[in-house]
Short mmCIF file of C-alpha atoms and ligand atoms in Angstrom, two decimals:
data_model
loop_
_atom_site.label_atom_id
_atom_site.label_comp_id
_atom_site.label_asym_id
_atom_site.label_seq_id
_atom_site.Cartn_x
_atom_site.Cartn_y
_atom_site.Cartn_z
CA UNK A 17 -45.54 88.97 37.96
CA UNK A 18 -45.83 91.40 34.89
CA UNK A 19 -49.41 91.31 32.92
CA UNK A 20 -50.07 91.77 29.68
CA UNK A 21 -49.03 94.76 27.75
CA UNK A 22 -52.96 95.41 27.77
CA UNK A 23 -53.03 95.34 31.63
CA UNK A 24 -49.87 97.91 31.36
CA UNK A 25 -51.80 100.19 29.29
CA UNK A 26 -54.74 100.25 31.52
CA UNK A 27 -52.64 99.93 34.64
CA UNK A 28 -50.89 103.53 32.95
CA UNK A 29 -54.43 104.82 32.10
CA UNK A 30 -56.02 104.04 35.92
CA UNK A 31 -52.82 105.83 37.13
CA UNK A 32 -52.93 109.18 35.26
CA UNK A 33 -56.51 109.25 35.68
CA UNK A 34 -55.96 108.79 39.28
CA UNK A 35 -53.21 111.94 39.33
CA UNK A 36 -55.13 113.97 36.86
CA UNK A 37 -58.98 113.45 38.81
CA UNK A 38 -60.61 112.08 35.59
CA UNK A 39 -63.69 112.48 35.21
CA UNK A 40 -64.93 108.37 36.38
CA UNK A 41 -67.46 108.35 33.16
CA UNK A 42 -64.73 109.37 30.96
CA UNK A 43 -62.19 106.89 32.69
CA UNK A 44 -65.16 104.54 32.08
CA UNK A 45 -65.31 105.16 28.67
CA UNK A 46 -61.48 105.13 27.84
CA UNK A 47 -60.50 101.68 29.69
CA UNK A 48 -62.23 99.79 26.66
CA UNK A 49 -61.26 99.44 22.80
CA UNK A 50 -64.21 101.17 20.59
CA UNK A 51 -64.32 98.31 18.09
CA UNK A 52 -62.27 95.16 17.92
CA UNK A 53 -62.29 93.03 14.27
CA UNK A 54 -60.68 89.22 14.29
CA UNK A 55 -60.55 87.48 11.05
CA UNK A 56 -59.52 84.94 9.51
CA UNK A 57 -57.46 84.91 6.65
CA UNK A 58 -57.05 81.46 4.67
CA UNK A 59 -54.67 81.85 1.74
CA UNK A 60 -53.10 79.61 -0.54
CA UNK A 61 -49.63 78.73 0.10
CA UNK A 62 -46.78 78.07 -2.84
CA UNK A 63 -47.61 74.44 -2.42
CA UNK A 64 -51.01 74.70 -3.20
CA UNK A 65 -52.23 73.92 0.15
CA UNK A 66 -54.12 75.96 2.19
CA UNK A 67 -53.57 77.72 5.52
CA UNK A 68 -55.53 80.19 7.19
CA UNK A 69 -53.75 82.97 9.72
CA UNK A 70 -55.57 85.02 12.18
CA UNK A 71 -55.96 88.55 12.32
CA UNK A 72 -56.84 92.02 14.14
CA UNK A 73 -57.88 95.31 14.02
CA UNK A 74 -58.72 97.42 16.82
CA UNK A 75 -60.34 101.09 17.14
CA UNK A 76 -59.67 102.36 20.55
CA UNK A 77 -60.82 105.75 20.45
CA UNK A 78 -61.74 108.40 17.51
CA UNK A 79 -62.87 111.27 19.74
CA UNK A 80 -60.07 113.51 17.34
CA UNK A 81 -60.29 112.18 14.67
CA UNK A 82 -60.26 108.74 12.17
CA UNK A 83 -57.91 106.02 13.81
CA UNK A 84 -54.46 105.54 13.06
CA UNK A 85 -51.79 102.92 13.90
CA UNK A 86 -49.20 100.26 12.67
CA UNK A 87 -49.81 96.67 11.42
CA UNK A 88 -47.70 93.87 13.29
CA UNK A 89 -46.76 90.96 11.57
CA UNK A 90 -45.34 89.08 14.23
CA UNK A 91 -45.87 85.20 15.88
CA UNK A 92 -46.21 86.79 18.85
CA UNK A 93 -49.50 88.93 17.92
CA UNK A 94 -52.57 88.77 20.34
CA UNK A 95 -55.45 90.68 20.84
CA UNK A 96 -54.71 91.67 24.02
CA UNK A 97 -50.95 93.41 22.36
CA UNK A 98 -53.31 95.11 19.84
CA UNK A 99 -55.43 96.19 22.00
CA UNK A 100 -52.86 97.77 24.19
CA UNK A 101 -51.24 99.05 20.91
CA UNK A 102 -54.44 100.75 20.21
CA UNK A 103 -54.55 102.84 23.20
CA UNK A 104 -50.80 104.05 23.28
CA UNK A 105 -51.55 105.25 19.86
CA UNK A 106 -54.86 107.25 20.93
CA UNK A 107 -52.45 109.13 23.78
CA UNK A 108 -49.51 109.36 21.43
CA UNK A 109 -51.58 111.06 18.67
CA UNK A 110 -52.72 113.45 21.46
CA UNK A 111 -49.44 114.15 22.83
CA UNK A 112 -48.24 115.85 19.19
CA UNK A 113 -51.18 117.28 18.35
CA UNK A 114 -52.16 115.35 15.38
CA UNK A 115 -55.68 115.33 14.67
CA UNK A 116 -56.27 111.52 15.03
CA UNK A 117 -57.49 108.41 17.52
CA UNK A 118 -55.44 105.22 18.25
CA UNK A 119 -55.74 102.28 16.06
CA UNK A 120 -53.46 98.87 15.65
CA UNK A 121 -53.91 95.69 13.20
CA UNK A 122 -51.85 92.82 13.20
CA UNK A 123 -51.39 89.25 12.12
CA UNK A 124 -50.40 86.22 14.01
CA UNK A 125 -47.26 85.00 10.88
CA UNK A 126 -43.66 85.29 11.59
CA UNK A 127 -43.65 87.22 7.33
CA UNK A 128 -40.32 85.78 7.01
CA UNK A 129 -41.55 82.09 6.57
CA UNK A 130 -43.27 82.89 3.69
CA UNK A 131 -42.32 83.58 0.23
CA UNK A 132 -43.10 87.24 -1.18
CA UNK A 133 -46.21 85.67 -2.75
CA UNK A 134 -47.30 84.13 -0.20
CA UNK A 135 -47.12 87.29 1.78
CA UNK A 136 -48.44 89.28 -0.69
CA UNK A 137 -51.76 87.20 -0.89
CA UNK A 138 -51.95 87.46 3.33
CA UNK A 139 -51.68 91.10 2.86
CA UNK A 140 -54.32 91.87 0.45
CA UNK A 141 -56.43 89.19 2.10
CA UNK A 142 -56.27 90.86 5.32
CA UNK A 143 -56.83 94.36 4.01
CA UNK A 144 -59.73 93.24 2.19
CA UNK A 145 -61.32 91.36 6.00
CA UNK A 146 -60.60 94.69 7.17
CA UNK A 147 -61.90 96.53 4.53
CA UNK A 148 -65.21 97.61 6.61
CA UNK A 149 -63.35 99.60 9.35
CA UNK A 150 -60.14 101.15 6.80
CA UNK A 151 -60.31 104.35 5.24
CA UNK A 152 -58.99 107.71 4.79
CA UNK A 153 -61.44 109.03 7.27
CA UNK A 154 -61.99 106.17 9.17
CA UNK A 155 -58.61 104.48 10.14
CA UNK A 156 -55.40 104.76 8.73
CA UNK A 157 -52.93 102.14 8.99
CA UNK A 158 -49.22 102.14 8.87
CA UNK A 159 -45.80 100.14 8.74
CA UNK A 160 -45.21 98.29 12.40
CA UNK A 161 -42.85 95.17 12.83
CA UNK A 162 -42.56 92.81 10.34
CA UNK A 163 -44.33 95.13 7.66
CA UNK A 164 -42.73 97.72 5.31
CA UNK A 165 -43.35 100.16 2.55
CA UNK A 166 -44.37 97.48 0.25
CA UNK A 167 -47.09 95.79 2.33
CA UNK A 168 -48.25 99.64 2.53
CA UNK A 169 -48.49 99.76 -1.17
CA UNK A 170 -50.39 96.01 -1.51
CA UNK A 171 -52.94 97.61 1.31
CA UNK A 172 -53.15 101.02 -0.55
CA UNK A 173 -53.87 98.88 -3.81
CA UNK A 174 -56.62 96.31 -2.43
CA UNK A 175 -58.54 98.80 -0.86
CA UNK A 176 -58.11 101.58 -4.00
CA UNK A 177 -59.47 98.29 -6.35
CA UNK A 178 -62.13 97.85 -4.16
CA UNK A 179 -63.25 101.58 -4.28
CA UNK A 180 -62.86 101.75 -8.13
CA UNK A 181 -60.28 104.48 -8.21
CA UNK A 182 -56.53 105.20 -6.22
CA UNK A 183 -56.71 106.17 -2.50
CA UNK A 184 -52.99 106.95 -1.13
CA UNK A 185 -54.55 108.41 1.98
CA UNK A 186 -56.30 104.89 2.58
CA UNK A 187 -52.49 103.60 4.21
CA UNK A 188 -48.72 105.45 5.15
CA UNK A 189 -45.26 104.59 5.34
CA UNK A 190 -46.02 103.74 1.71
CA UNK A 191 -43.39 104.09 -1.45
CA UNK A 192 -42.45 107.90 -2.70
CA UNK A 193 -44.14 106.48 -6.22
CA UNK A 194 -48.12 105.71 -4.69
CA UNK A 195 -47.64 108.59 -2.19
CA UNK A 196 -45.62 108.42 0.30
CA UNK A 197 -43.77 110.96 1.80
CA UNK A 198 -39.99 112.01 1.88
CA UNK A 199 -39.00 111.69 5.16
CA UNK A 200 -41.19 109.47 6.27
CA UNK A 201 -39.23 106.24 6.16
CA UNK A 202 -36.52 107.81 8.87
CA UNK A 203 -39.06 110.06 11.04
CA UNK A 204 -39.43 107.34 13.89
CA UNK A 205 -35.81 107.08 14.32
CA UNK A 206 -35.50 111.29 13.60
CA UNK A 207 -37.92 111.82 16.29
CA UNK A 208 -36.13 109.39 18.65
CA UNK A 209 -32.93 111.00 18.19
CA UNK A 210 -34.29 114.84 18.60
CA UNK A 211 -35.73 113.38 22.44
CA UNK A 212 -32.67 111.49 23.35
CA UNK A 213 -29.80 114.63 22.55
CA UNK A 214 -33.06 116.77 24.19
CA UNK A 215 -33.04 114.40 27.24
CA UNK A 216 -29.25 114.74 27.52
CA UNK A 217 -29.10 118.28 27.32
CA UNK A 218 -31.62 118.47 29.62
CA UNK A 219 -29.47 116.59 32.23
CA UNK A 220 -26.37 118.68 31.29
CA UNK A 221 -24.51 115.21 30.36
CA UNK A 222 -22.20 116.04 27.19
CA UNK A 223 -23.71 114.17 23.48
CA UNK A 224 -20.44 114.13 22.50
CA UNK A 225 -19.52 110.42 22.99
CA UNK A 226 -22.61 109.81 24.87
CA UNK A 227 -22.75 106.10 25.19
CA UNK A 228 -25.80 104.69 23.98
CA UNK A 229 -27.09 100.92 23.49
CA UNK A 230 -30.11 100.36 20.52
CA UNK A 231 -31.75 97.09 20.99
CA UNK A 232 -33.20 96.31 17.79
CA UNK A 233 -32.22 96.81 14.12
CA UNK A 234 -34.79 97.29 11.95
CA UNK A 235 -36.87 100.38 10.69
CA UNK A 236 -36.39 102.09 13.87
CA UNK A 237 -33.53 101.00 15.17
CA UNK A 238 -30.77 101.07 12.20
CA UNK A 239 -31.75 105.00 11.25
CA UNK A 240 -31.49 105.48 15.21
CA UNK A 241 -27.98 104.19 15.61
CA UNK A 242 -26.84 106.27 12.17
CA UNK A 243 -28.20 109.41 13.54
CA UNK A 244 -26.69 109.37 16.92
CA UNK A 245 -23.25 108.61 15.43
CA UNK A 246 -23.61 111.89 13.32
CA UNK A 247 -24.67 113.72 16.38
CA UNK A 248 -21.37 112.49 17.58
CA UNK A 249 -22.46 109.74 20.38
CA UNK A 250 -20.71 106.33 20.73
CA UNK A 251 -23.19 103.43 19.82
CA UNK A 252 -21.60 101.32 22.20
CA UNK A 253 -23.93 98.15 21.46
CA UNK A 254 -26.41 96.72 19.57
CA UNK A 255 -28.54 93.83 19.47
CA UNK A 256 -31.49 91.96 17.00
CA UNK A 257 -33.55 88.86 17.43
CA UNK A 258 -30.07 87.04 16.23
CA UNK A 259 -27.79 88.05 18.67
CA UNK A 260 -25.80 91.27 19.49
CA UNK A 261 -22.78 92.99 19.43
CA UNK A 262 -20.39 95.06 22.13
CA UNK A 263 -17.51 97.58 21.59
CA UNK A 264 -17.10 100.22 24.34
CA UNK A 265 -15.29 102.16 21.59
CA UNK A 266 -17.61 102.75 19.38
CA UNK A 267 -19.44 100.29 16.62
CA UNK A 268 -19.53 101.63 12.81
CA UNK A 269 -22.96 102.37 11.44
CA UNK A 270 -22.37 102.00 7.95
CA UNK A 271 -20.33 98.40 9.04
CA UNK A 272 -23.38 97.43 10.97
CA UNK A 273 -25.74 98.33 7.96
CA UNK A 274 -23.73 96.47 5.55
CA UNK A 275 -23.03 93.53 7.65
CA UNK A 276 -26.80 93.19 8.86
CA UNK A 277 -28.08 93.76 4.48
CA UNK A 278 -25.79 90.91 4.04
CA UNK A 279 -26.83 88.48 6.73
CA UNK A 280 -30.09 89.53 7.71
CA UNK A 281 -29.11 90.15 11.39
CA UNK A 282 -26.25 92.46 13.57
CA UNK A 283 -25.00 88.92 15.17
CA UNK A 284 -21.36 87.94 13.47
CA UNK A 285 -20.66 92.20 13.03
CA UNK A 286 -16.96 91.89 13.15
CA UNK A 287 -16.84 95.21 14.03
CA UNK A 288 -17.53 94.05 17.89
CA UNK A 289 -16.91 91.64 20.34
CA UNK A 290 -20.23 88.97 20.24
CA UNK A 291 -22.45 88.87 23.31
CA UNK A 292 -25.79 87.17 24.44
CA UNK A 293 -28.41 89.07 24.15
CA UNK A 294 -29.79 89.33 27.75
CA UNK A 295 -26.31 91.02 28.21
CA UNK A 296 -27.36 93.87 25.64
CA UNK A 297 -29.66 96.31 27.74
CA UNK A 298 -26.81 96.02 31.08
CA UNK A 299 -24.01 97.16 29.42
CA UNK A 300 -22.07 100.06 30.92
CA UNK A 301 -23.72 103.27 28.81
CA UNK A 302 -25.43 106.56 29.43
CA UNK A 303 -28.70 105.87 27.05
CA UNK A 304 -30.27 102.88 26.42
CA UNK A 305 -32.85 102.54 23.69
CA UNK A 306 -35.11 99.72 23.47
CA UNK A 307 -36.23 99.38 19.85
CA UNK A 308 -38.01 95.87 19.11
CA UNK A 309 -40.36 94.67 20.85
CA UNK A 310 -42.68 95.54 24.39
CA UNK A 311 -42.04 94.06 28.18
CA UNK A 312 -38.05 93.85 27.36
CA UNK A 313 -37.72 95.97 30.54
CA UNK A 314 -38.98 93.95 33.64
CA UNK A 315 -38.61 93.49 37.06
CA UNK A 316 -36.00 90.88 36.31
CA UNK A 317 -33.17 93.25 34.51
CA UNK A 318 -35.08 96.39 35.78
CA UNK A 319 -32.13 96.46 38.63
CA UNK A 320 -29.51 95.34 35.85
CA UNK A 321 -29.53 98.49 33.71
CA UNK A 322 -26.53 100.54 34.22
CA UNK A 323 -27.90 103.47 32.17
CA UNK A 324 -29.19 107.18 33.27
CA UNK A 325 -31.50 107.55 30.71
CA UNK A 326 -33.76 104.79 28.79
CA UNK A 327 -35.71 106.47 25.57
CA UNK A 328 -38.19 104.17 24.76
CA UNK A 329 -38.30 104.17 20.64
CA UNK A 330 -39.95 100.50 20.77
CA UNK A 331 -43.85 100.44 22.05
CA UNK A 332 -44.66 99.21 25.55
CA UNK A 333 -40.81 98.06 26.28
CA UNK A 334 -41.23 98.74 29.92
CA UNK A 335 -43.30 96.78 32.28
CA UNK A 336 -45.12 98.74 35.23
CA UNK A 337 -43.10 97.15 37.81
CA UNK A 338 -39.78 98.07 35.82
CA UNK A 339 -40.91 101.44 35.69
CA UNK A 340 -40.67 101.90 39.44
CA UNK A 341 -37.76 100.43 39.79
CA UNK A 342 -36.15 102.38 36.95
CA UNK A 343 -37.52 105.50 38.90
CA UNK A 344 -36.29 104.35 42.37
CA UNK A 345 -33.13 104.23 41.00
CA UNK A 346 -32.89 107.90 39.19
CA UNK A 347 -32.83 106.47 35.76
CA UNK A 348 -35.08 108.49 33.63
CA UNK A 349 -37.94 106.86 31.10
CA UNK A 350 -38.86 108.45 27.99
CA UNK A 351 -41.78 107.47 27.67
CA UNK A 352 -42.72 105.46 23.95
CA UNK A 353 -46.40 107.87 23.48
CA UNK A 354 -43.57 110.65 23.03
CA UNK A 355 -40.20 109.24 21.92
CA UNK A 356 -41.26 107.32 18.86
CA UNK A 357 -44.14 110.02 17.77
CA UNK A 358 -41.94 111.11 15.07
CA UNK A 359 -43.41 107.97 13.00
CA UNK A 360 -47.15 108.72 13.28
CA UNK A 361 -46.36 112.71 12.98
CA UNK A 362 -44.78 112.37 9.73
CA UNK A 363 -47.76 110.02 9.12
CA UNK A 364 -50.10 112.69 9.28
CA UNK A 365 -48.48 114.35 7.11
CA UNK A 366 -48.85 111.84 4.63
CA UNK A 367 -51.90 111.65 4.79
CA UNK A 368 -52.50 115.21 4.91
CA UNK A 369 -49.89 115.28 1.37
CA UNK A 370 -52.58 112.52 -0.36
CA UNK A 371 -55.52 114.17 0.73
CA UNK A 372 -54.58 117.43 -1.01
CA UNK A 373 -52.18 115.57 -3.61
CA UNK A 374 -49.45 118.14 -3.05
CA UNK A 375 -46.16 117.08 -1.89
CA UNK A 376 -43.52 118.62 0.15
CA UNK A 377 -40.05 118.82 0.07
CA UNK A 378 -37.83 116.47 2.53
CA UNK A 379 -36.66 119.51 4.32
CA UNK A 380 -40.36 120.38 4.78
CA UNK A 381 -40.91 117.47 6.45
CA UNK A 382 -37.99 117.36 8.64
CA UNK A 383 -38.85 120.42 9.62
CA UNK A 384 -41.92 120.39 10.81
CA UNK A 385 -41.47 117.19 12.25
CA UNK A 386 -38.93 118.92 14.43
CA UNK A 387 -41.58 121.48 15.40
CA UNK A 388 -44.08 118.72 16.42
CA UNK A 389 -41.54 116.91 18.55
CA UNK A 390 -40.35 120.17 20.01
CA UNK A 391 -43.34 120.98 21.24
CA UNK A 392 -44.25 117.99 22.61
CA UNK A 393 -41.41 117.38 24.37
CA UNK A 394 -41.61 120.78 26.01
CA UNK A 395 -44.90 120.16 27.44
CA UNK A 396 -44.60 116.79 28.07
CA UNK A 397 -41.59 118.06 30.26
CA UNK A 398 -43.24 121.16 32.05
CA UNK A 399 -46.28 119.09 33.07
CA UNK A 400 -43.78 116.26 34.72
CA UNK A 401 -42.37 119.49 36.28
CA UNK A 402 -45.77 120.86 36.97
CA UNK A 403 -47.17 117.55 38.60
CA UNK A 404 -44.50 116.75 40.11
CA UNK A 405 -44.36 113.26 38.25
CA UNK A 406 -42.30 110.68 36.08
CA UNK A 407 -42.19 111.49 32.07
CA UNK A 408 -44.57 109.10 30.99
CA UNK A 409 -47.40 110.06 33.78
CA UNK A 410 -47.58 113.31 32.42
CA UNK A 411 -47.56 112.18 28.60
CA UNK A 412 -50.51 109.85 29.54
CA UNK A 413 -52.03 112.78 31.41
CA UNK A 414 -51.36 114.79 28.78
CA UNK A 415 -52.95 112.89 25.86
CA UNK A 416 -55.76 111.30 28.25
CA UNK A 417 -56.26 115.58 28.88
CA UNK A 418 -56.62 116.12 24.78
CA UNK A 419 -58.78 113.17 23.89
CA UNK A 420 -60.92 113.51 27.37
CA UNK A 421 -61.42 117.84 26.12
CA UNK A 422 -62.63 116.38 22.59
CA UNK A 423 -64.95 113.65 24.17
CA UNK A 424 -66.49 115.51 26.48
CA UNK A 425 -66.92 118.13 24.12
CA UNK A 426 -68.81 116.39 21.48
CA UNK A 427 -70.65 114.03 24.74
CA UNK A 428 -71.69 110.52 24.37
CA UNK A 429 -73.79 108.99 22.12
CA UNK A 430 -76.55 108.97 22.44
P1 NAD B 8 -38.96 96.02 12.47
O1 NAD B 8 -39.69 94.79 12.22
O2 NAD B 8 -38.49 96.85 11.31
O3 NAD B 8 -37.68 95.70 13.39
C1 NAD B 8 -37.79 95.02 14.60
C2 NAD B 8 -36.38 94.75 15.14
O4 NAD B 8 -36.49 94.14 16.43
C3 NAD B 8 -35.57 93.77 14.28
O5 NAD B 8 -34.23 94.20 14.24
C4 NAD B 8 -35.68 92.46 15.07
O6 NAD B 8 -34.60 91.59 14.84
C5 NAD B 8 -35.68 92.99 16.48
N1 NAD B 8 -36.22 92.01 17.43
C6 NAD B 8 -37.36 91.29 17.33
N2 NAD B 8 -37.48 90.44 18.36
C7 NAD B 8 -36.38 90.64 19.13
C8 NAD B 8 -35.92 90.05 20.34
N3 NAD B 8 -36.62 89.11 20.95
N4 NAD B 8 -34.75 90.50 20.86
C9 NAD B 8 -34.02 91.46 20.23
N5 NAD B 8 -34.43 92.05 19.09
C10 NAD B 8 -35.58 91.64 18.55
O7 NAD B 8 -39.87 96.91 13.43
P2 NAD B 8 -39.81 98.49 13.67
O8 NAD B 8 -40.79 99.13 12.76
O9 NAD B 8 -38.40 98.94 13.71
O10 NAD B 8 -40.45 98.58 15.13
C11 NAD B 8 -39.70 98.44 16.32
C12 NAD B 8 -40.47 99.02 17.50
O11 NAD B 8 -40.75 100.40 17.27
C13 NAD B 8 -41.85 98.37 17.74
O12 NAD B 8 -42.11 98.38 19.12
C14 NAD B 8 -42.80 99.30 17.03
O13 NAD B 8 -44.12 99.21 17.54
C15 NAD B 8 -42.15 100.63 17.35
N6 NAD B 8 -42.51 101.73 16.46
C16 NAD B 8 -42.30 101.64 15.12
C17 NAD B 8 -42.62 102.72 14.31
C18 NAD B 8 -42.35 102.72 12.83
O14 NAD B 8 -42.50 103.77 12.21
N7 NAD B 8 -41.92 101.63 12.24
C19 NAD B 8 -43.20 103.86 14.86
C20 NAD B 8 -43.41 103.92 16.23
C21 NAD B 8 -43.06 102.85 17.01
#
């Protein structure tokens, strides 16, 4: 049976610490969340009635730094996904470098049920139950499913009325006009891209016409499925919570976009031949990339997937018992903590941008985002070679290595 996505994390956690000989009173130490927030937030619907939502934040570790991670508005949100969200993000801030610990917030509302008022009052209600643990050094938040740039800005807003006076570093992923950064919007789905044509190379299989599949369509997954077209691969499928779509020959991007701005989902792209979408991640291709949700990969499909390479751009997609049968059979994991970094790198950046109010070109961004990712990858890759282990042991040992140097270094407290 697969756990939770929190007993994944931990289950990934015990594993490198078992490989890497943690210290046991820093393993101790890392297996639990810092701080964990629930609230409730009652707001007033367009009705006039009254409903109240729940809501989480969670701190896993700040060793490096003030926390950072995503806000989920999703039905599916529980404590024990944020708190497994949390740690990825402590290791994936590790892993490139950034100066941060890991941090997630989410709220249990499926955001398209309610009107744009009614999710603009959630928002700001939230962010002000949260108030006591946000802040530019204390925890950063960001875009995650079901929240864009404009639920940044609402944040960005509460908080900066709160305080008296603006704070853009309070929140990223926020609008170019409060400051947000250029680049920022496509850095998940840059930084996916850069570790998938890396991956490939890496295996010596060609990137021209490389046939990839993108489960999921939205901030990740649409920028992912332009960029690999223009790096010349076939997107041979693609999928969203409404359905998906199949043509071995190649689907249009710019159809896809259009079709999907129209009617809100891929399913009905004429473009491609409709199919269900358990049929999505087995298609015949050379890269599939989960890109919506966790635990898509189990031990039920896990022997179904018909692709060398998975690149993990969504969070958690892979269960632990998938990920040993993906590596039985030679199919090689990206792992998440280092295929979707490019989001929280350009993040930092952000942040860094409305801390010294000075903002950098687009090109700037890209490249240094390319750096971070570069690097990364490259040492995420000799340490697999190193240890003699999958990709996402030695990112796990890798970021569990950063944040265990900085904990030990400053000790515990008391
Ligand atoms: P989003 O809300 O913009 O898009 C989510 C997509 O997943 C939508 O296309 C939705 O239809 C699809 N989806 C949802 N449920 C599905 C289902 N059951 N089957 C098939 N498709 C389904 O979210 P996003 O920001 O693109 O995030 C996607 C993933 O990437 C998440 O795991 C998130 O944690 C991760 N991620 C996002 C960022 C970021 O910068 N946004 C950064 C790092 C990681």
């Amino acid at each position: 049976m697969s756990g939770s996505a929190w007993q994944q994390a931990r289950e990934q956690l015990d594993q490198a610490a078992r490989i890497m000989n943690l210290d046991p009173n820093v393993h101790e130490v890392f297996r639990y969340p810092k701080r964990t927030l629930e609230v409730a937030i009652p707001i007033k619907l367009d009705d006039d009635s009254v409903r109240t939502f729940t809501g989480y934040r969670v701190h896993h570790n700040t060793s490096r730094g003030p926390s950072k991670g995503g806000i989920r508005y999703h039905p599916g949100v529980n404590l024990d996904e944020v708190k497994a969200l949390a740690m990825w993000m402590t290791w994936k801030c590790a892993v490139v470098g950034i100066p941060y610990g890991g941090a997630k917030g989410g709220v249990i509302v499926d955001p398209k049920q309610l009107s744009r008022q009614e999710l603009e009052r959630l928002t700001r209600r939230y962010a002000s139950e949260i108030l006591p643990l946000i802040g530019p050094e204390r925890d950063i938040p960001a875009p995650d499913v079901g929240t864009d740039e404009q639920v940044m800005a609402w944040i960005m807003d509460t908080y900066s009325m709160n305080q008296g006076y603006s704070v853009p570093g309070v929140v990223t992923g926020k609008p170019l006009s409060v400051g947000g950064s250029a680049g920022r919007r496509a850095s998940t789905a840059r930084g996916v891209t850069y570790v998938t044509v890396a991956t490939l190379k890496h295996r010596a299989m060609p990137v021209d016409e490389a046939r990839v599949v993108v489960q999921g369509f939205g901030k990740v997954g649409e920028p992912v499925v332009q960029f690999l077209h223009d790096q010349g691969c076939l997107v041979v499928g693609v999928g969203d919570v409404g359905g998906a779509v199949h043509n071995p020959r190649g689907l249009s991007p710019v159809g896809l976009m259009a079709h999907n701005a129209e009617a809100g989902t891929v399913a009905g792209f004429e473009g491609g031949e409709a199919i269900p979408n358990e049929d999505l991640l087995a298609l015949e291709c050379d890269v599939v990339i989960p890109a919506a949700l966790e635990g898509v990969i189990t031990e039920d499909n896990a022997e179904d997937i018909r692709a060398r390479i998975v690149v993990e751009a969504a969070n958690g997609p892979t269960t632990t018992e998938a990920d040993e049968i993906l590596h039985d059979r030679g199919i090689q994991v990206v792992p998440d903590i280092l295929a979707n970094a490019g989001g929280v790198a350009v993040s930092y950046f952000e942040w860094v941008q409305d801390i010294q109010a000075y903002f950098w070109t687009e090109d700037e961004v890209n490249a240094r985002l390319r750096r971070v990712m570069e690097e990364a990858y490259i040492h995420v890759l000799e340490m697999a070679e190193e240890r003699k282990v999958t990709m996402r042991q030695a990112a796990t040992i890798l970021g569990v290595s950063r944040v265990a140097e900085a904990h030990t270094t400053r000790g515990l407290f008391p």
